[in-house]
Coordinates of C-alpha atoms and ligand atoms in Angstrom, one line a residue:
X1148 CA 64.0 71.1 102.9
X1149 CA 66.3 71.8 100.1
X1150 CA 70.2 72.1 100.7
X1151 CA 71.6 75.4 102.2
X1152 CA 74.4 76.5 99.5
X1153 CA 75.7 79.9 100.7
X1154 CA 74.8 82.6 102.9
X1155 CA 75.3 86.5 101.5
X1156 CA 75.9 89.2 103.8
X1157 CA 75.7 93.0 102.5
X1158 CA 76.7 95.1 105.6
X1159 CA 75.4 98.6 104.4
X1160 CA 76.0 101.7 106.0
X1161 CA 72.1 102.1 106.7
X1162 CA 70.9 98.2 107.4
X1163 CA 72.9 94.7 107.5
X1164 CA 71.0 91.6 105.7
X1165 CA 71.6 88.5 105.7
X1166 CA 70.2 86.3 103.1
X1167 CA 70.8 82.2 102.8
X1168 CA 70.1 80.4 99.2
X1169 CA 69.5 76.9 98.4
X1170 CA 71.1 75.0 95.9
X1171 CA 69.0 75.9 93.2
X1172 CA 69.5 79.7 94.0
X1173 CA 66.0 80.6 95.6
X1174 CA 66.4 82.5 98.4
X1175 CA 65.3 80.0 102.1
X1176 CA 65.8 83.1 104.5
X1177 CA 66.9 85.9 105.5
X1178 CA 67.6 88.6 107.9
X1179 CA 67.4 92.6 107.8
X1180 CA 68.5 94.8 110.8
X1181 CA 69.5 98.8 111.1
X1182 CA 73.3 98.5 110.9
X1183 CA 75.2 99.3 114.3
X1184 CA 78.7 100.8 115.0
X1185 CA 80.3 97.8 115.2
X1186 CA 78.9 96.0 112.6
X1187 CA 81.6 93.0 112.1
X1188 CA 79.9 91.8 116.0
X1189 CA 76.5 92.8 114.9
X1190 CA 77.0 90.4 111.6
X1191 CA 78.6 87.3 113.9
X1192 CA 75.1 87.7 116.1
X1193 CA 73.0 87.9 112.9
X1194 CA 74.8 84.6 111.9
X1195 CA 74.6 82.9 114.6
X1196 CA 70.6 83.4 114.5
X1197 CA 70.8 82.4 110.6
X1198 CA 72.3 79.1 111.1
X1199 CA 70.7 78.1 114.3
X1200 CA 67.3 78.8 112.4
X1201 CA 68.7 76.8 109.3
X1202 CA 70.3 73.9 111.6
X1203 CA 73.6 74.9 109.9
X1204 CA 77.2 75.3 111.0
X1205 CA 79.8 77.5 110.0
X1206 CA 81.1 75.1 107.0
X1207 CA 78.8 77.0 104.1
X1208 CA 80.8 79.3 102.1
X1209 CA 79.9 83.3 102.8
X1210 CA 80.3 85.9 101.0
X1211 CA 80.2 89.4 101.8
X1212 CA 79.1 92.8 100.3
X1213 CA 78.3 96.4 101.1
X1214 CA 80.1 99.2 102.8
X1215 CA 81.6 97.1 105.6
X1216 CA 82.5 94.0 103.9
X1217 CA 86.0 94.3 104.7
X1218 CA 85.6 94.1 108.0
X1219 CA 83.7 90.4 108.1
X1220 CA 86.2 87.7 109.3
X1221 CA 83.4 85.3 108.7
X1222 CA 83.3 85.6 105.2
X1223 CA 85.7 83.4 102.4
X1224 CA 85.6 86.6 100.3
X1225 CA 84.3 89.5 99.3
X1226 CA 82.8 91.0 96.6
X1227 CA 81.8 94.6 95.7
X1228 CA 78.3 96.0 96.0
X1229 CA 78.4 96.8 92.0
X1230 CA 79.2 92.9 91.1
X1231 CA 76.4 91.8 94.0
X1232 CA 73.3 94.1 93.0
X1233 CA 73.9 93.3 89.6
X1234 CA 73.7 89.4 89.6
X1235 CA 71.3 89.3 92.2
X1236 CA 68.5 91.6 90.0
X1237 CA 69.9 90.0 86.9
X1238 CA 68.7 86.4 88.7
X1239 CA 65.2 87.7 89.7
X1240 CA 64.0 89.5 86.8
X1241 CA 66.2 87.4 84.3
X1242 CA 67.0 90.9 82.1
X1243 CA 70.1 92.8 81.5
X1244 CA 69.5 96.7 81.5
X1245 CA 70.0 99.9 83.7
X1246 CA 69.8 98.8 87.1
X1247 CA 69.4 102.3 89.7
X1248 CA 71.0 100.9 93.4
X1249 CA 69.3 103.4 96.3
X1250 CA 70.7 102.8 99.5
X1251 CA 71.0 104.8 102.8
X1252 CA 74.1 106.5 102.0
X1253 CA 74.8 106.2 98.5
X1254 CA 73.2 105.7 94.9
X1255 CA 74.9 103.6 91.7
X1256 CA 73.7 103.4 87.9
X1257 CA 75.3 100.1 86.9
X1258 CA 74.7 98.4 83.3
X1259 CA 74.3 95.2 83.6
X1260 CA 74.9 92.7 80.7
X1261 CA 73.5 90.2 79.0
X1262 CA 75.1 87.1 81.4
X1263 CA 74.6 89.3 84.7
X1264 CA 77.7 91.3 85.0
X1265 CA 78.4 94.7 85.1
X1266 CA 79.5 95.9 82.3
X1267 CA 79.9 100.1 83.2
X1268 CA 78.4 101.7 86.4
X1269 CA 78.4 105.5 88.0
X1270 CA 78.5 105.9 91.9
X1271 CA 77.4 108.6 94.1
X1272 CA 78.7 108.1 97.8
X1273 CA 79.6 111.6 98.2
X1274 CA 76.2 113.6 98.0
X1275 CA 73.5 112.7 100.0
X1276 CA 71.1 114.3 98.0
X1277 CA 70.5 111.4 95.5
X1278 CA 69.9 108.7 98.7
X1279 CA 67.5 107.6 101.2
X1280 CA 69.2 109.8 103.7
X1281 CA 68.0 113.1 101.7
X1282 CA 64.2 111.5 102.0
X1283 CA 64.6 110.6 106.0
X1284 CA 65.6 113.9 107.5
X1285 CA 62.3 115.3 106.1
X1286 CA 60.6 112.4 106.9
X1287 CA 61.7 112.6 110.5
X1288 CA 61.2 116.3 110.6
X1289 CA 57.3 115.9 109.6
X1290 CA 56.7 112.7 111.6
X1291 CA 56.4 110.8 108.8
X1292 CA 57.4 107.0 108.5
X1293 CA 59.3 106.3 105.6
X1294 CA 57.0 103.5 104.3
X1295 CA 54.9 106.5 104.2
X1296 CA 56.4 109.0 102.9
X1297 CA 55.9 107.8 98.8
X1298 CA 51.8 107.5 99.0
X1299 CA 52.1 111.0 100.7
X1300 CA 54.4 112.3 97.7
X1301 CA 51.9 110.9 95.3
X1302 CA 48.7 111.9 96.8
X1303 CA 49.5 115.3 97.1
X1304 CA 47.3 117.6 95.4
X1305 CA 50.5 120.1 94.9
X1306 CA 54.2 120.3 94.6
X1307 CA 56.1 122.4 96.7
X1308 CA 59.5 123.2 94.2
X1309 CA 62.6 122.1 96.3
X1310 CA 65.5 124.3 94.7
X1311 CA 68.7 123.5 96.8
X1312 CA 70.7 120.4 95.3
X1313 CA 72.8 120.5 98.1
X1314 CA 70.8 118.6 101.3
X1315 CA 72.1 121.0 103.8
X1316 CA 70.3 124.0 101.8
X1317 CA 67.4 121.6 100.6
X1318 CA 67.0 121.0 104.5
X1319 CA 66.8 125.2 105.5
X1320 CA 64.4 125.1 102.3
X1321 CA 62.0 122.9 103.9
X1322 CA 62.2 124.4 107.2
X1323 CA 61.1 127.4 105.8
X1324 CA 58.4 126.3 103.7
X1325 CA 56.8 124.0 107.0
X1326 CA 57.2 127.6 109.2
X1327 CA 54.8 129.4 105.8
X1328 CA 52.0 126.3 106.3
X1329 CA 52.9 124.8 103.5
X1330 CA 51.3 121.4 102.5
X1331 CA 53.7 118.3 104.0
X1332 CA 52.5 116.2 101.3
X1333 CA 53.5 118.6 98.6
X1334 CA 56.7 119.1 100.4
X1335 CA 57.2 116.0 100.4
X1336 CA 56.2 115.5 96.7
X1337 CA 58.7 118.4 95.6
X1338 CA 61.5 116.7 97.6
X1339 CA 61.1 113.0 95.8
X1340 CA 61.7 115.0 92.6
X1341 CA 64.1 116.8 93.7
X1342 CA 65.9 113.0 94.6
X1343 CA 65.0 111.7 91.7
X1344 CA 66.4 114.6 89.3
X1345 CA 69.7 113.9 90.7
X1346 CA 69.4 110.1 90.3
X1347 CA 68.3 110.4 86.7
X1348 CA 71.0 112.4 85.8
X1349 CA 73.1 109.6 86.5
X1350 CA 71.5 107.6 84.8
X1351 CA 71.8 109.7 81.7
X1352 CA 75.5 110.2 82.5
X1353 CA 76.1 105.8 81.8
X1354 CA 73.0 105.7 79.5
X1355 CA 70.1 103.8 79.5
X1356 CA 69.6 100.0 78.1
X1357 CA 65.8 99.2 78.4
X1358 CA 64.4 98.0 81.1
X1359 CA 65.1 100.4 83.9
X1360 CA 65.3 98.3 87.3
X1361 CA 65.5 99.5 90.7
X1362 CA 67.4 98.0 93.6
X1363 CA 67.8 99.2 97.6
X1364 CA 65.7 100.2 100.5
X1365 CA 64.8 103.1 98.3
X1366 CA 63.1 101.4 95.5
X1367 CA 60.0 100.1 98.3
X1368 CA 59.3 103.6 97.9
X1369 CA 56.4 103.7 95.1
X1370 CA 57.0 107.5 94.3
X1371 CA 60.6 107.2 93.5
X1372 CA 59.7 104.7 90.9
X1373 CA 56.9 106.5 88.9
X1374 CA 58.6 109.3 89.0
X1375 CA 61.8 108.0 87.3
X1376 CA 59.4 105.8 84.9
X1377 CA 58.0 109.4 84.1
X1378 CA 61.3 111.6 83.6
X1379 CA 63.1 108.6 81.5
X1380 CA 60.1 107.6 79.8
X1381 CA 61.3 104.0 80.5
X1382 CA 59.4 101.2 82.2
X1383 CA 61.0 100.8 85.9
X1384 CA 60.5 97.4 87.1
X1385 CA 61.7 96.1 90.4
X1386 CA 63.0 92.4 91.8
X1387 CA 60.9 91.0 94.5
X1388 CA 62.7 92.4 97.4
X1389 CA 64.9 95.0 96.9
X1390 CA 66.3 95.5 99.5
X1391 CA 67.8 92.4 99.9
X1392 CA 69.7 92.2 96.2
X1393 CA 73.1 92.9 97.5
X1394 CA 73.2 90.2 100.2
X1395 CA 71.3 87.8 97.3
X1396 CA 73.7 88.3 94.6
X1397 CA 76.8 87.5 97.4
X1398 CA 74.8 84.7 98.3
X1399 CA 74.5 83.4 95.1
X1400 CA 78.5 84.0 94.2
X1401 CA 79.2 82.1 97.3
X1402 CA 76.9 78.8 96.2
X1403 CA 78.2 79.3 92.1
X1404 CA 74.7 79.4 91.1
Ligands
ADP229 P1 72.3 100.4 102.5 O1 72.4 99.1 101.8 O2 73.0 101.5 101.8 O3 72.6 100.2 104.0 P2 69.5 100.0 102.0 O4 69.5 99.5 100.6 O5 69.1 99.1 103.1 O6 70.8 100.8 102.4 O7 68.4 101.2 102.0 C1 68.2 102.0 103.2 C2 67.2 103.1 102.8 O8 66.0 102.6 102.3 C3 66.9 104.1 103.9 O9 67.2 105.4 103.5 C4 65.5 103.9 104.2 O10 64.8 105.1 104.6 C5 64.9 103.4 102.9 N1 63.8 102.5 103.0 C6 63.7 101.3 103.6 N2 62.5 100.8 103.5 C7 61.7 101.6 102.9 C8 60.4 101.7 102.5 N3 59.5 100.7 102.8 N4 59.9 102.8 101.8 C9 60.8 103.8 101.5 N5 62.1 103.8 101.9 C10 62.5 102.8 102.5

């Protein structure tokens, strides 16, 4: 087996990954698990597995990202989410351009240049309405699982409008549109355009560089990517997993690669 170079942890506010590269930068493993309240112990557990299933000890540099990476006593340093998305994408697809970041709690444009870096971004971690969190009380709500819930958007046979920007409102929307027998599926439909209005009006806010790329537990979700390919008229194309791009891109900071 190849050398083990650097293990990345992004400790998001929805999941914790873990993801360890070789010295070549491919990714060898890696881990993904809801995040829990204490999330520094959760991380030393999810290590612990890492390198017992790697046959490594604690000597590798680390490098962490995401919402909680402050609070990671295992890690050298840290580095933000922004910096980590971007080189991690930027390594799999091997392009610079608009990369869209949907998490659990929170959704960033970020330009990334020609050599991997940032070079502007826009973050939205105040309104849940543009992340996975405005998708999952609905999906929750109608039973749905979220691997799900972008096949059901897209097979619809309707749209059901949703209005409200605000989720609050958006949620009192739906709850009144499920009690009149509406569709699920073209509720459903109506609220990934409703997400993905707000997101692509961030992404007209920093601008668009050809190609579009997606990043985050969101982008798994087929729906939201046609349907910002079809408001921005751009190709959106998406890295192999992810999900995992944050923890990747600290991973690969951590081995220099
Ligand atoms: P964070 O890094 O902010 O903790 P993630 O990037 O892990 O968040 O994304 C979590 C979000 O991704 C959740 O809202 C979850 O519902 C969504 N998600 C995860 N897997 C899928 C999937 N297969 N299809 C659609 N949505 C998904």
């Amino acid at each position: 087996m190849s050398r083990i170079a650097a293990i990345g942890i992004d400790a998001g506010s929805t999941t914790c990954k873990l993801v360890a590269v070789d010295d070549g930068g491919a990714i060898v493993s890696s881990l993904l698990e809801p995040t829990e309240p204490r999330v520094e112990l959760q991380v030393r557990h999810m290590l612990d597995t890492l390198r017992a299933e790697l046959g490594t000890n604690g000597d590798i540099p680390t490098v962490a990202t995401g919402y909680g990476r402050k609070l990671i006593k295992e890690a050298s340093r840290n580095v933000t989410e922004i910096t980590c998305h971007a080189k991690g994408v930027f390594r799999d697809l091997k392009q610079a351009g608009t990369l869209v970041d949907i998490g659990g709690q929170d959704s960033k444009v970020i330009q990334v240049g020609r050599d991997g870096r940032p070079v502007d971004f826009m973050m939205n971690d105040k309104c849940a309405a543009g992340t996975g969190r405005f998708l999952e009380y609905t999906a929750a709500r109608l039973g749905v699982p979220v691997q799900e819930l972008g096949d059901r958007a897209l097979g619809a046979s309707g749209e059901e409008p949703i209005s409200s920007t605000c989720t609050v409102f958006a949620e009192s929307e739906i709850i009144s549109l499920i009690a009149r027998g509406a569709d699920p599926d073209a509720i459903l439909r109506g609220l990934h355009r409703s997400l993905v209005g707000r997101v692509v009006s961030m992404v007209r806010s920093v601008g668009i560089t050809p190609p579009v790329m997606l990043s985050g537990g969101v982008a798994k979700n087929e729906a939201v990517r046609r349907m910002i390919a079809d408001a921005t008229a751009e190709d959106v194309i998406l890295p192999r997993d992810p999900q995992l791009m944050g923890a990747y891109g600290a991973a690969l900071l951590g081995a220099n690669a």
